[in-house]
mmCIF file of C-alpha atoms in Angstrom:
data_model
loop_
_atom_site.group_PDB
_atom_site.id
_atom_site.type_symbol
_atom_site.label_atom_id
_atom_site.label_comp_id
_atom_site.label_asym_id
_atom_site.label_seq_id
_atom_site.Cartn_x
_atom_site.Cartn_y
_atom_site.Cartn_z
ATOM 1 C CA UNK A 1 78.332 -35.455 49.209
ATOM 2 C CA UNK A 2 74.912 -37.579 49.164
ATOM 3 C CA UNK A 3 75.383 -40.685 50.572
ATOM 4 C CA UNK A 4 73.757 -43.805 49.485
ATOM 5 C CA UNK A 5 72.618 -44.446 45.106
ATOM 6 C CA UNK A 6 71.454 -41.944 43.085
ATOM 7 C CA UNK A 7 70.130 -42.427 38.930
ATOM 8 C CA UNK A 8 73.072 -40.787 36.966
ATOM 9 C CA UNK A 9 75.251 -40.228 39.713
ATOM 10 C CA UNK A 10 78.345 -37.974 37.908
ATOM 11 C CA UNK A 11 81.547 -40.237 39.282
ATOM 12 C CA UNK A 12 84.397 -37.660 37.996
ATOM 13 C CA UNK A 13 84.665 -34.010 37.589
ATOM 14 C CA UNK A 14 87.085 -34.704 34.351
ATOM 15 C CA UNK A 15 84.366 -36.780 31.953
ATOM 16 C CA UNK A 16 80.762 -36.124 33.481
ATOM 17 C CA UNK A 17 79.319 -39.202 31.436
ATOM 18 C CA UNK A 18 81.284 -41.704 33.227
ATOM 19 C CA UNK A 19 78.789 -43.796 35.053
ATOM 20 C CA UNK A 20 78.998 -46.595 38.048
ATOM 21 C CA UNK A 21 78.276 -49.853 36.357
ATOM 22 C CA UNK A 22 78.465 -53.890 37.177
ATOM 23 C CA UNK A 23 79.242 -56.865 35.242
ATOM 24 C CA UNK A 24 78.169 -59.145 38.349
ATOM 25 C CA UNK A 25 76.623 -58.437 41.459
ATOM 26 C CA UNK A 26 79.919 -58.039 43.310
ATOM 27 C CA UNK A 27 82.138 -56.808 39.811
ATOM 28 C CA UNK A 28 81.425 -53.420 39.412
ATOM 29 C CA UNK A 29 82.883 -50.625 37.437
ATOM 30 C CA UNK A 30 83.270 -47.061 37.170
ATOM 31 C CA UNK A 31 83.490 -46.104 33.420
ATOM 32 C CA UNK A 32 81.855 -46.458 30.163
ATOM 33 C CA UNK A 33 80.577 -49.371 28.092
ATOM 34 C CA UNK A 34 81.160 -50.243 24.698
ATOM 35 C CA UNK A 35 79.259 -52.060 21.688
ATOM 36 C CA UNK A 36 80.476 -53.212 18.940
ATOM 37 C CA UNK A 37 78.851 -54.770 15.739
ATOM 38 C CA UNK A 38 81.191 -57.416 14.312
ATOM 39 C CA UNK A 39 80.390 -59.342 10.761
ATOM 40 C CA UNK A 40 80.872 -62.909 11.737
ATOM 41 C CA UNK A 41 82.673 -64.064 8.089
ATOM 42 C CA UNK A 42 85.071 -61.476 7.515
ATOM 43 C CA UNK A 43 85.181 -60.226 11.231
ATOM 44 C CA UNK A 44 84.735 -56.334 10.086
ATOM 45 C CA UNK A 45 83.959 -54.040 12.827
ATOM 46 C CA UNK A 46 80.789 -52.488 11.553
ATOM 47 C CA UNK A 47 79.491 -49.825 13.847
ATOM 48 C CA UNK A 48 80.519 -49.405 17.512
ATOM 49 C CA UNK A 49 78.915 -47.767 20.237
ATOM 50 C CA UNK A 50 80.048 -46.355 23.545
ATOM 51 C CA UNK A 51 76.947 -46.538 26.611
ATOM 52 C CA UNK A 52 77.050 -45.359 29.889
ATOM 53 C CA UNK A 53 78.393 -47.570 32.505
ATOM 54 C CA UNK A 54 74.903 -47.936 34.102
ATOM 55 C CA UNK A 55 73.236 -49.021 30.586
ATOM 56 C CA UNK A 56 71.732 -51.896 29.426
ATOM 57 C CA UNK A 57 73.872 -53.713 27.203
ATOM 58 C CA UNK A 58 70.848 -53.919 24.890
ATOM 59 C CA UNK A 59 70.418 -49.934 24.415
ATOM 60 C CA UNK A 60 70.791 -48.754 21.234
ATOM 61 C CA UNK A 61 70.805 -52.186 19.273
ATOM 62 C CA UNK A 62 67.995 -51.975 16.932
ATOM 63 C CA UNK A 63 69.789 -48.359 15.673
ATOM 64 C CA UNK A 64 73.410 -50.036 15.438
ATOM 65 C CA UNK A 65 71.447 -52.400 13.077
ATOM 66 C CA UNK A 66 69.523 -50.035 11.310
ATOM 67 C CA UNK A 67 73.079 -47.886 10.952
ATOM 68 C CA UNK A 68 74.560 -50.996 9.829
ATOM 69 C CA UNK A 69 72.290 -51.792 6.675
ATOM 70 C CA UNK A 70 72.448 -48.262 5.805
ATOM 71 C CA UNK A 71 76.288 -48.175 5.828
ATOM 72 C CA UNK A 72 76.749 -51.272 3.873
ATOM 73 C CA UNK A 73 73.790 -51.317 1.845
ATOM 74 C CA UNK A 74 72.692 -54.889 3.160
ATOM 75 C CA UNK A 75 70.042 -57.048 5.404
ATOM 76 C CA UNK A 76 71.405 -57.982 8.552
ATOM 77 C CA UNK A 77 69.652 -61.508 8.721
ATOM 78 C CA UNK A 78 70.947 -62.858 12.024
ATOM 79 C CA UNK A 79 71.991 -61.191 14.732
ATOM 80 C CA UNK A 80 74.171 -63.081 17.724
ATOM 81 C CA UNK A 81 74.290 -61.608 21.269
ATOM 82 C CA UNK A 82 74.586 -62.877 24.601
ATOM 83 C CA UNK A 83 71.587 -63.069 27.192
ATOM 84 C CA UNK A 84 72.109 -59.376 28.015
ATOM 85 C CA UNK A 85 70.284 -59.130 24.342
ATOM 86 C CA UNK A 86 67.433 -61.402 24.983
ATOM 87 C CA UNK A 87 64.981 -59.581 26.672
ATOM 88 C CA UNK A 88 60.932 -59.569 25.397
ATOM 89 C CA UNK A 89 61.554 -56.002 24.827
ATOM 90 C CA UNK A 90 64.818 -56.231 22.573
ATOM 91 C CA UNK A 91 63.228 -58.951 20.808
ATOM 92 C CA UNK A 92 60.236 -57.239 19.987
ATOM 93 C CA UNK A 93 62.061 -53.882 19.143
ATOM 94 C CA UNK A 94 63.711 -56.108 15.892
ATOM 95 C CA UNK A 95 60.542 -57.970 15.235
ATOM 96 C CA UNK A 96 58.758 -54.841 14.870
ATOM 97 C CA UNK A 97 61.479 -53.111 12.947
ATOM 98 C CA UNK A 98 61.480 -56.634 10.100
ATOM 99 C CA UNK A 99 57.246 -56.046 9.794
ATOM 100 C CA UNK A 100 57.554 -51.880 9.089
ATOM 101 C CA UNK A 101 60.497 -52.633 6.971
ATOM 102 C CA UNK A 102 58.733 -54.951 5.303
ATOM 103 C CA UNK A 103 61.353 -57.418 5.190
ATOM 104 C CA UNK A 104 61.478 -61.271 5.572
ATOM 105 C CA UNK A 105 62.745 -60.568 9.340
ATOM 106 C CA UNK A 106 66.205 -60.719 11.259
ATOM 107 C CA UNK A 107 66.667 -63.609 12.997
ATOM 108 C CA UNK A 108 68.107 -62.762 16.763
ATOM 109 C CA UNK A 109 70.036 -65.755 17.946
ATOM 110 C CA UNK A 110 70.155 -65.349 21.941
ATOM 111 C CA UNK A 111 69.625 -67.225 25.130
ATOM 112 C CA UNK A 112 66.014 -66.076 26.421
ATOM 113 C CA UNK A 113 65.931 -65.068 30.251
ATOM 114 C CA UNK A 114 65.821 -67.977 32.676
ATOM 115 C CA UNK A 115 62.616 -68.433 34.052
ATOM 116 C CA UNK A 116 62.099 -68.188 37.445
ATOM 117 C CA UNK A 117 60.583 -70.542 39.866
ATOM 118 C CA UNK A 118 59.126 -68.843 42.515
ATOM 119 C CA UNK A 119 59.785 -70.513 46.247
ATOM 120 C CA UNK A 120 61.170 -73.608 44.373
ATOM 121 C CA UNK A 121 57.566 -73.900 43.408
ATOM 122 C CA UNK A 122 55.958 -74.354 39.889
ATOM 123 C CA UNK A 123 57.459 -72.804 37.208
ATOM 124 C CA UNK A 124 55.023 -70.483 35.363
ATOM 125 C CA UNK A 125 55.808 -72.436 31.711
ATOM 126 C CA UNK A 126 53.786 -75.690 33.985
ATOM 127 C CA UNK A 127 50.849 -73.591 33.713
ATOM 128 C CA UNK A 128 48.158 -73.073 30.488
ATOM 129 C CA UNK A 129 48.906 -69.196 29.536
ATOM 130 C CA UNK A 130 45.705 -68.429 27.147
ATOM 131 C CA UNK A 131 47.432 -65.063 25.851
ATOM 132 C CA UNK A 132 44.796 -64.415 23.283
ATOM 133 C CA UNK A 133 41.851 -65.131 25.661
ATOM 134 C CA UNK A 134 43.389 -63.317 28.341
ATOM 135 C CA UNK A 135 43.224 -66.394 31.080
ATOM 136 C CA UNK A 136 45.433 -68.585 32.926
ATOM 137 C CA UNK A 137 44.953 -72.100 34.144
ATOM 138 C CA UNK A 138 46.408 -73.736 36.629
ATOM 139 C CA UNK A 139 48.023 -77.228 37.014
ATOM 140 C CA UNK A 140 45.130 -78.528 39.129
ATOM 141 C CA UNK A 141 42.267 -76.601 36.779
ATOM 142 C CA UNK A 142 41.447 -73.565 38.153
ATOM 143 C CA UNK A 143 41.060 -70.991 35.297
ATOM 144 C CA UNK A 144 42.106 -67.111 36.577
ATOM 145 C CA UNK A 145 40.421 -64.875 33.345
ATOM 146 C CA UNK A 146 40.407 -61.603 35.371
ATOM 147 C CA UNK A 147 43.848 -59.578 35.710
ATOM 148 C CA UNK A 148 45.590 -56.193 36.553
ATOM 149 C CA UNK A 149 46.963 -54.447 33.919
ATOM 150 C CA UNK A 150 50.592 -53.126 34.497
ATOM 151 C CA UNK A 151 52.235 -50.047 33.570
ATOM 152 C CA UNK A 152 54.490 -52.134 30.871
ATOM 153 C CA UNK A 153 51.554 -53.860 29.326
ATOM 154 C CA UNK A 154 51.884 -57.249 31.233
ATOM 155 C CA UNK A 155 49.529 -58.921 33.067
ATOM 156 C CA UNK A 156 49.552 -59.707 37.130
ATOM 157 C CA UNK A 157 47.076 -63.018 37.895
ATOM 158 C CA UNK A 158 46.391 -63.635 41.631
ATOM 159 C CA UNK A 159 45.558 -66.937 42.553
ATOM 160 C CA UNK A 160 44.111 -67.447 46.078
ATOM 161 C CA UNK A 161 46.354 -68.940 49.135
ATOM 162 C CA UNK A 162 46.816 -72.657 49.058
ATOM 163 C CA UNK A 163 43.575 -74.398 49.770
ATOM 164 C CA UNK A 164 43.633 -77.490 51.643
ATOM 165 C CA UNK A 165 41.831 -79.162 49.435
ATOM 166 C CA UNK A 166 43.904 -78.849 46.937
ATOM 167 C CA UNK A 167 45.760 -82.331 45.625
ATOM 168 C CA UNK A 168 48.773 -79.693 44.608
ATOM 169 C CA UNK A 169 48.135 -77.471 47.356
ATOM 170 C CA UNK A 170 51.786 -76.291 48.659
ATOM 171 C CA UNK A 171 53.813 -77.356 45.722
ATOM 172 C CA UNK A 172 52.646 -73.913 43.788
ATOM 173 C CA UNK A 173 52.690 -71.682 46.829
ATOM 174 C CA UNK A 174 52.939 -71.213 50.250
ATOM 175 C CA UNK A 175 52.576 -67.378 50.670
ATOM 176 C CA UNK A 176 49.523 -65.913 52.291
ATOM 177 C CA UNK A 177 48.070 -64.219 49.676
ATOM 178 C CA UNK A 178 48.095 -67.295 47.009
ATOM 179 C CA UNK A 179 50.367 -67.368 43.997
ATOM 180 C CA UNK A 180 50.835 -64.545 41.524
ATOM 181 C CA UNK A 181 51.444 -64.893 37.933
ATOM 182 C CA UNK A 182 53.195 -62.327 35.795
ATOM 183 C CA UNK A 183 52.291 -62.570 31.725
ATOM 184 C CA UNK A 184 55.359 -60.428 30.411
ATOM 185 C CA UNK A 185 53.748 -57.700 27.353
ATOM 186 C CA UNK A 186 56.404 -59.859 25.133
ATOM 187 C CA UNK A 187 55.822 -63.650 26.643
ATOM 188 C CA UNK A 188 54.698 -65.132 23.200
ATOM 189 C CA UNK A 189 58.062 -64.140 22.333
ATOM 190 C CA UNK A 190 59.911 -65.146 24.815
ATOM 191 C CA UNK A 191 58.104 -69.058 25.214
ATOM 192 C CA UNK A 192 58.945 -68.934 21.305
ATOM 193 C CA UNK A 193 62.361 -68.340 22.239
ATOM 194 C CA UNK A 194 62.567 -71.053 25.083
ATOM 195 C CA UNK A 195 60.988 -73.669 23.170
ATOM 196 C CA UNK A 196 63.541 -73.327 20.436
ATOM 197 C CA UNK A 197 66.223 -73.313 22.703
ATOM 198 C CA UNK A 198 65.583 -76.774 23.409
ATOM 199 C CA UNK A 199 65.294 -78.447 19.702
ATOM 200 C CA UNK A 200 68.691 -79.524 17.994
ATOM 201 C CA UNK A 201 69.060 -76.742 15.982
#
């Protein structure tokens, strides 16, 4: 047996698609997952999916939707999830559905991904993200425009190391090599998703 993690491990010689999985860091599981696609009114089960236990809770929502409409012959307007369902990427994935569809759009009610705050320092929503121009700008002016492309489609910005002269100087960053900023491919979506989280409605 090979000790240690492996992608797909196969956990039982009597159902090869049962998968290690974790609800928590420390809950874990050994099984299968399953999503299900309730109407909210009438509290139907409308299409139901089983995942491996190492899936994303998010795989396969757009086509439960899709199956959805097609079985009942109607929009789905709103769809509720928990955060498991709020990624940029899920978000996007029904966004882009609603504009080939040509529809008015589904509406995805779900808590957006907690942002981060690297070293207890700045969080990246206190700096000016230019996403059409490409730049960033920092809380005490500095302007980054150039960037590394990654493999998703975001963007990496490196700042340099705190200067001295600085009025801010170690409240962004202490590391060595200055402060790094991550644009996520889907961060218009997500800061859209944020900022609504925190109006009455």
């Amino acid at each position: 047996m090979k000790r240690g993690t492996a992608l797909n491990r196969i956990t039982s010689v009597s159902d090869p698609e049962q998968r290690h999985g974790h609800k928590t860091a420390s809950k874990r599981f050994t099984s299968h997952k399953v999503a299900v696609v309730v109407d909210r009114e009438s509290q139907l089960i409308l299409d139901c999916l089983v995942l491996p236990g190492n899936a994303g809770d998010a795989q396969g929502v757009l086509e439960a939707i899709e199956r959805v409409e097609e079985t009942t012959g109607q929009a789905v307007e709103q769809a509720v999830g928990d955060g498991a369902y709020g990624s940029g990427a899920t978000r996007q994935a029904l966004s882009c559905a609603c504009a080939r569809l040509q529809e008015a759009g589904r509406e995805l009610v779900v808590r957006a991904p907690r942002e981060s705050r690297p070293g207890g320092h700045f969080p990246k929503s206190a700096l000016t993200l230019d996403l059409e121009g490409g730049a960033v700008t920092c809380l005490a002016g500095q302007t980054k425009p150039t960037y590394v492309q990654e493999r998703d489609g975001g963007r990496l910005y490196q700042f340099g190391a705190a200067r001295t002269d600085c009025p801010l100087g170690n409240q962004c960053t202490t590391s060595a090599v200055g402060r790094q900023v991550r644009v996520h491919p889907q961060e218009a979506l997500l800061q859209a998703a944020r900022a609504y989280q925190q109006t009455p409605e």
